[in-house]
Coordinates of C-alpha atoms in Angstrom, one line a residue:
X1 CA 22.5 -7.3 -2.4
X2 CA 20.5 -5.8 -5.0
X3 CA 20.9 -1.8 -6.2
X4 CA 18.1 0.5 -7.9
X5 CA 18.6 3.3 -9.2
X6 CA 16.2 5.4 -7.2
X7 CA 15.8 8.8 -6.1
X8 CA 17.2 10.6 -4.0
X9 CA 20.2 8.3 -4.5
X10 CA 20.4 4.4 -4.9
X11 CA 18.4 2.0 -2.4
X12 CA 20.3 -1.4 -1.6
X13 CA 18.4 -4.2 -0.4
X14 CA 18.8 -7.5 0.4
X15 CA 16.4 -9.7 -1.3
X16 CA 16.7 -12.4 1.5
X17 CA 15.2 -9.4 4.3
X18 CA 12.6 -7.9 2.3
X19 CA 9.2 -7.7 1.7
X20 CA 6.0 -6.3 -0.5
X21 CA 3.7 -3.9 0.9
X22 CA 0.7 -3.6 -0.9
X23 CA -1.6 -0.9 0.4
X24 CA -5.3 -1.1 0.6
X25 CA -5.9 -1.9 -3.1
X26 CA -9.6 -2.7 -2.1
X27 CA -13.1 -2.5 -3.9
X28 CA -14.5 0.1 -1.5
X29 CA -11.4 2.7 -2.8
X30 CA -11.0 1.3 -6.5
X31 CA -13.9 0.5 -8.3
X32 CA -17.1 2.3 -9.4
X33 CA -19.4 2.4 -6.2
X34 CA -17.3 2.0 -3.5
X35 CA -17.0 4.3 -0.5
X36 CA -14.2 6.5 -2.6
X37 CA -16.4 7.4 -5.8
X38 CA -19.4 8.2 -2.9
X39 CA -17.0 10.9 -1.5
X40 CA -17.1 12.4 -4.8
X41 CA -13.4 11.1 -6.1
X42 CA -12.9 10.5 -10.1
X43 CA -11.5 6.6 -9.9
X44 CA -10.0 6.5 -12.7
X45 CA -6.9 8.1 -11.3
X46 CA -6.7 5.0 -8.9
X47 CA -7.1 2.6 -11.7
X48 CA -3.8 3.3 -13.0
X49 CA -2.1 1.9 -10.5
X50 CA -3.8 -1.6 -11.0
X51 CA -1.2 -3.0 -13.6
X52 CA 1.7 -1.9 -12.1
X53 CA 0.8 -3.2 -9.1
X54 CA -0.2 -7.1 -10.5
X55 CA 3.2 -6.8 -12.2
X56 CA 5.3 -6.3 -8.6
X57 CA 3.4 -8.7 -6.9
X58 CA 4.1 -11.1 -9.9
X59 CA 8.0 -10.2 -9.8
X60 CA 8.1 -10.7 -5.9
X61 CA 6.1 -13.7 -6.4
X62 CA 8.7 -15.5 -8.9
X63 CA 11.7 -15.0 -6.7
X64 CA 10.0 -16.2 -3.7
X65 CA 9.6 -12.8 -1.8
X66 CA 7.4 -12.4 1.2
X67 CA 4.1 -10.0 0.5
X68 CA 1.9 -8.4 2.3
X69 CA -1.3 -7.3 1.6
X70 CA -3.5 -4.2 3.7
X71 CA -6.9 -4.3 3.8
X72 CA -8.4 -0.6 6.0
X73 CA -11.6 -2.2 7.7
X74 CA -13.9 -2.0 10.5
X75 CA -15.5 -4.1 12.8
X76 CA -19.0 -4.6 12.3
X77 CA -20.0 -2.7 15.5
X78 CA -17.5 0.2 14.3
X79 CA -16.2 0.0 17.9
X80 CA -12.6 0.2 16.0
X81 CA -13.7 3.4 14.0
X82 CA -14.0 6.8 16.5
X83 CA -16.5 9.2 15.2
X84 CA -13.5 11.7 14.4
X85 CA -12.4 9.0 11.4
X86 CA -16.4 8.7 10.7
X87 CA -17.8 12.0 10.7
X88 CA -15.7 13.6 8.4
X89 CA -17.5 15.8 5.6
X90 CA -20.6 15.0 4.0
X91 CA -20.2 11.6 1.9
X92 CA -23.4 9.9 0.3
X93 CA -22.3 7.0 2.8
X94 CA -20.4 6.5 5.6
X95 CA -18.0 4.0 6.7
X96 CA -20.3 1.0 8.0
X97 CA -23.3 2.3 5.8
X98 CA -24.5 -0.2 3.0
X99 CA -23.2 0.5 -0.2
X100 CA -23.7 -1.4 -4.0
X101 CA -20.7 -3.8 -2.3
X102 CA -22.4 -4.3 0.9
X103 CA -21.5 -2.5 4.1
X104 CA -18.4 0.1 3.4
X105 CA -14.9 -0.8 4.7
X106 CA -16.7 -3.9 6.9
X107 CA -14.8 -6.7 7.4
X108 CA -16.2 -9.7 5.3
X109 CA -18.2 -7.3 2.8
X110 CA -17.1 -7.4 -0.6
X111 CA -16.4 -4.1 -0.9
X112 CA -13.6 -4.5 1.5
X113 CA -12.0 -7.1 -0.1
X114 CA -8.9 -6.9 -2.4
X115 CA -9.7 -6.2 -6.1
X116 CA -8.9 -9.6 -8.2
X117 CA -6.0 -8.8 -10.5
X118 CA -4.2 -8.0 -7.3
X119 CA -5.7 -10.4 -4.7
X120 CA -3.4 -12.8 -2.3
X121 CA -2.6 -15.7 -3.4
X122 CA -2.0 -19.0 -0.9
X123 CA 0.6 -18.1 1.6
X124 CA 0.6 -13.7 1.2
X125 CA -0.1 -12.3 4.3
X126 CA -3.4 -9.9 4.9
X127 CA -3.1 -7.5 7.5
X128 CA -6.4 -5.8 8.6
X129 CA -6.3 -2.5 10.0
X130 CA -8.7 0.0 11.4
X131 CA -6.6 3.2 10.7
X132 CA -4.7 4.9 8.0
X133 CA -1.0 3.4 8.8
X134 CA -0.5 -0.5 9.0
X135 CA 1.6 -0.3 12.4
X136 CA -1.7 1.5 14.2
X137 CA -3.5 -1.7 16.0
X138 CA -2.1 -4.5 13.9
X139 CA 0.6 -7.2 14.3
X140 CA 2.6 -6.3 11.3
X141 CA 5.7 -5.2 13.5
X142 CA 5.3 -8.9 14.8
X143 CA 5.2 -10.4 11.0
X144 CA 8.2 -8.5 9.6
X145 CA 10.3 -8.8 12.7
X146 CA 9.4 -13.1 12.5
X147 CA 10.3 -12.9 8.7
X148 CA 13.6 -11.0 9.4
X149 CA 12.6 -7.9 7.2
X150 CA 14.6 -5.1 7.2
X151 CA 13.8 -3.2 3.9
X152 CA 10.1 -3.0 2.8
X153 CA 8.7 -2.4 -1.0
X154 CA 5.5 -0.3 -1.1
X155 CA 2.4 -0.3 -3.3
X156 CA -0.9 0.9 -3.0
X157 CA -3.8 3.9 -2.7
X158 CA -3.4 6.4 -1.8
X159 CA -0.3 7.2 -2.0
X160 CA -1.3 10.7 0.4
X161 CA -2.8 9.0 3.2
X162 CA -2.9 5.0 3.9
X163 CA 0.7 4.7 1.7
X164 CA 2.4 8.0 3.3
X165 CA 1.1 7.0 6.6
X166 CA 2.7 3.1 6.3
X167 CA 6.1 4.3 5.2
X168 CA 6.2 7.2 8.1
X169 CA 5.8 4.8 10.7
X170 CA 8.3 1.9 9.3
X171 CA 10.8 4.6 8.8
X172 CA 10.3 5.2 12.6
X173 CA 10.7 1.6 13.0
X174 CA 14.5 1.3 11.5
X175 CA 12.6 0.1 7.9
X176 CA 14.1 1.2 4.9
X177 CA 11.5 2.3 2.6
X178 CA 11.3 2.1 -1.2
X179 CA 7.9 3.1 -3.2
X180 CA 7.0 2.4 -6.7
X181 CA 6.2 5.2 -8.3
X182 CA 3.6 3.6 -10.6
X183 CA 1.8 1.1 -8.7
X184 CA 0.7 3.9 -6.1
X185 CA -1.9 6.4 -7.1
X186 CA -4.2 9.0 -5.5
X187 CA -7.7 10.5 -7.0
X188 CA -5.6 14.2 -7.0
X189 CA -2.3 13.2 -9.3
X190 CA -0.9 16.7 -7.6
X191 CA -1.5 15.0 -4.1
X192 CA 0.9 12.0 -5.3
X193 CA 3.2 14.7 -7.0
X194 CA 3.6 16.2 -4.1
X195 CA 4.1 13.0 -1.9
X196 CA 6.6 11.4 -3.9
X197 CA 8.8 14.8 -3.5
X198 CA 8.0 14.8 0.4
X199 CA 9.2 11.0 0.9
X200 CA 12.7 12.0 -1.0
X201 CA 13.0 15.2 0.1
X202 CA 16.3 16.3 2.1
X203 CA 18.3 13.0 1.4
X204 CA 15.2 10.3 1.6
X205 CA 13.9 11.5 5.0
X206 CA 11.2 9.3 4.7
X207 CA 12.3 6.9 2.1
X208 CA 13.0 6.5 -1.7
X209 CA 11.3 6.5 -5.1
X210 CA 12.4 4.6 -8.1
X211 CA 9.7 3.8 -11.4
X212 CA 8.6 0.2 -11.6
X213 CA 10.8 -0.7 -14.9
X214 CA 13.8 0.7 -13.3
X215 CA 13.0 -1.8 -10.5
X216 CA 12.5 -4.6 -12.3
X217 CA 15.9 -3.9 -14.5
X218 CA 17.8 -4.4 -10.9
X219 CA 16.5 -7.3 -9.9
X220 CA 17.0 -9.4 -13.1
X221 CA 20.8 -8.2 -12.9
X222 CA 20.5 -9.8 -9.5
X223 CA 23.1 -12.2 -10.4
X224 CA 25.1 -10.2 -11.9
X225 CA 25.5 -7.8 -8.2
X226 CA 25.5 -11.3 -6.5

C-alpha cells in the first residue's frame, strides 16, 4: 500500500488496483481554435495543466500502471448529442460545426483527438464518451471492474465539469477518488478553486486532493511502505 499526504486526510492505495484517469485533454478544449476558445474561454488557463499532466502519465507509465484516457465526442450524425447539450448559448460554433480542426468534438476529426505531449501510448485505454461524466454511455465500469481497480487517479479539463462529473459518479460506484491538483485546470482558476474545496469538503465526500510532487514523493518511497 502506498500513502499521500493529501487533503482532507491521507489517501492509501494500492498500486496493484489502481488506475489513471485522464480527462478529455483534447485539441477541441486546449489549443488555440478549438470549440473552447470559440466559446469565448482564455486557454491559457488550460495550458497549465499540460506538463503536469505528461509527468503522471510518465510516473504511472514507469511502474506499469493501467491509464485511461477520455476523449468527449459525438457521432457524426450527433444522434448521441440532444439539442439541450447543443444549444447552449451563443458559441461562434457548435458541437458538430466545422472548425480550424475539422468538425468540433466529432469522432475521427483532429480536433477531437488527444493533444501530443499527453497522447496514449500502445496499450492505454481510450474511452469515448458523448457526455460530461465517463460512466454516462460508456464501458468504463466494464474496464475497471476487468482490471480489478478499486482506487482511481484523476487528471484532466475541466476540472468543473467533465473531471467533477467522472469523480461524482465513481464515488457512487465504491471508487476511491484522488485528483491532482496541477494536472487539472479550468478556463475560470476560481471555478477549480472552488471544485477542489467541494471534492474535500466534509471529510472527502467526493474524494481527495493532494499536489503532484507530493504524489510523486509517495510513490518513490513505495518500497519503503512495502
Amino acid at each position: 500500500m502506498i500513502n499521500v499526504d493529501a487533503a482532507p486526510f491521507a489517501f492509501t492505495f494500492d498500486p496493484a488496483a489502481t488506475a489513471l484517469v485522464v480527462i478529455d485533454m483534447q485539441r477541441d478544449f486546449i489549443e488555440p481554435g478549438g470549440f473552447g476558445e470559440t466559446l469565448g474561454n482564455d486557454i491559457s488557463h488550460m495550458q497549465r495543466a499540460i506538463a503536469p499532466t505528461a509527468r503522471l502519465l510518465a510516473l504511472f507509465r514507469a511502474n506499469g500502471w493501467p491509464v485511461i484516457h477520455t476523449r468527449e465526442t459525438h457521432a457524426a450524425d450527433l444522434s448521441d448529442c440532444p439539442p439541450a447539450k447543443r444549444e447552449r448559448g451563443s458559441p461562434a460554433l457548435r458541437i458538430g460545426d466545422t472548425g480550424p480542426m475539422g468538425r468540433i468534438l466529432i469522432r475521427g476529426a483532429p480536433g477531437a483527438e488527444i493533444i501530443s505531449a499527453c497522447a496514449p501510448v500502445t496499450g492505454e485505454i481510450v474511452i469515448d464518451k458523448p457526455g460530461k461524466g465517463a460512466f454516462y454511455a460508456t464501458d468504463l465500469s466494464a474496464v475497471l471492474q476487468g482490471l480489478g481497480v478499486r482506487s482511481l487517479v484523476f487528471a484532466g479539463v475541466t476540472t468543473e465539469v467533465c473531471v467533477q462529473t467522472t469523480m461524482r459518479e465513481a464515488n457512487d460506484r465504491g471508487y476511491e477518488c484522488l485528483l491532482i491538483e496541477e494536472a487539472t485546470e479550468s478556463y475560470f482558476p476560481e471555478f477549480k478553486a472552488a471544485t477542489l474545496d467541494m471534492i474535500r469538503a466534509q471529510g472527502g465526500i467526493v474524494g481527495w486532493t493532494t499536489p503532484l510532487a507530493t504524489f510523486e514523493q509517495s510513490v518513490k518511497r513505495q518500497p519503503e511502505q512495502a
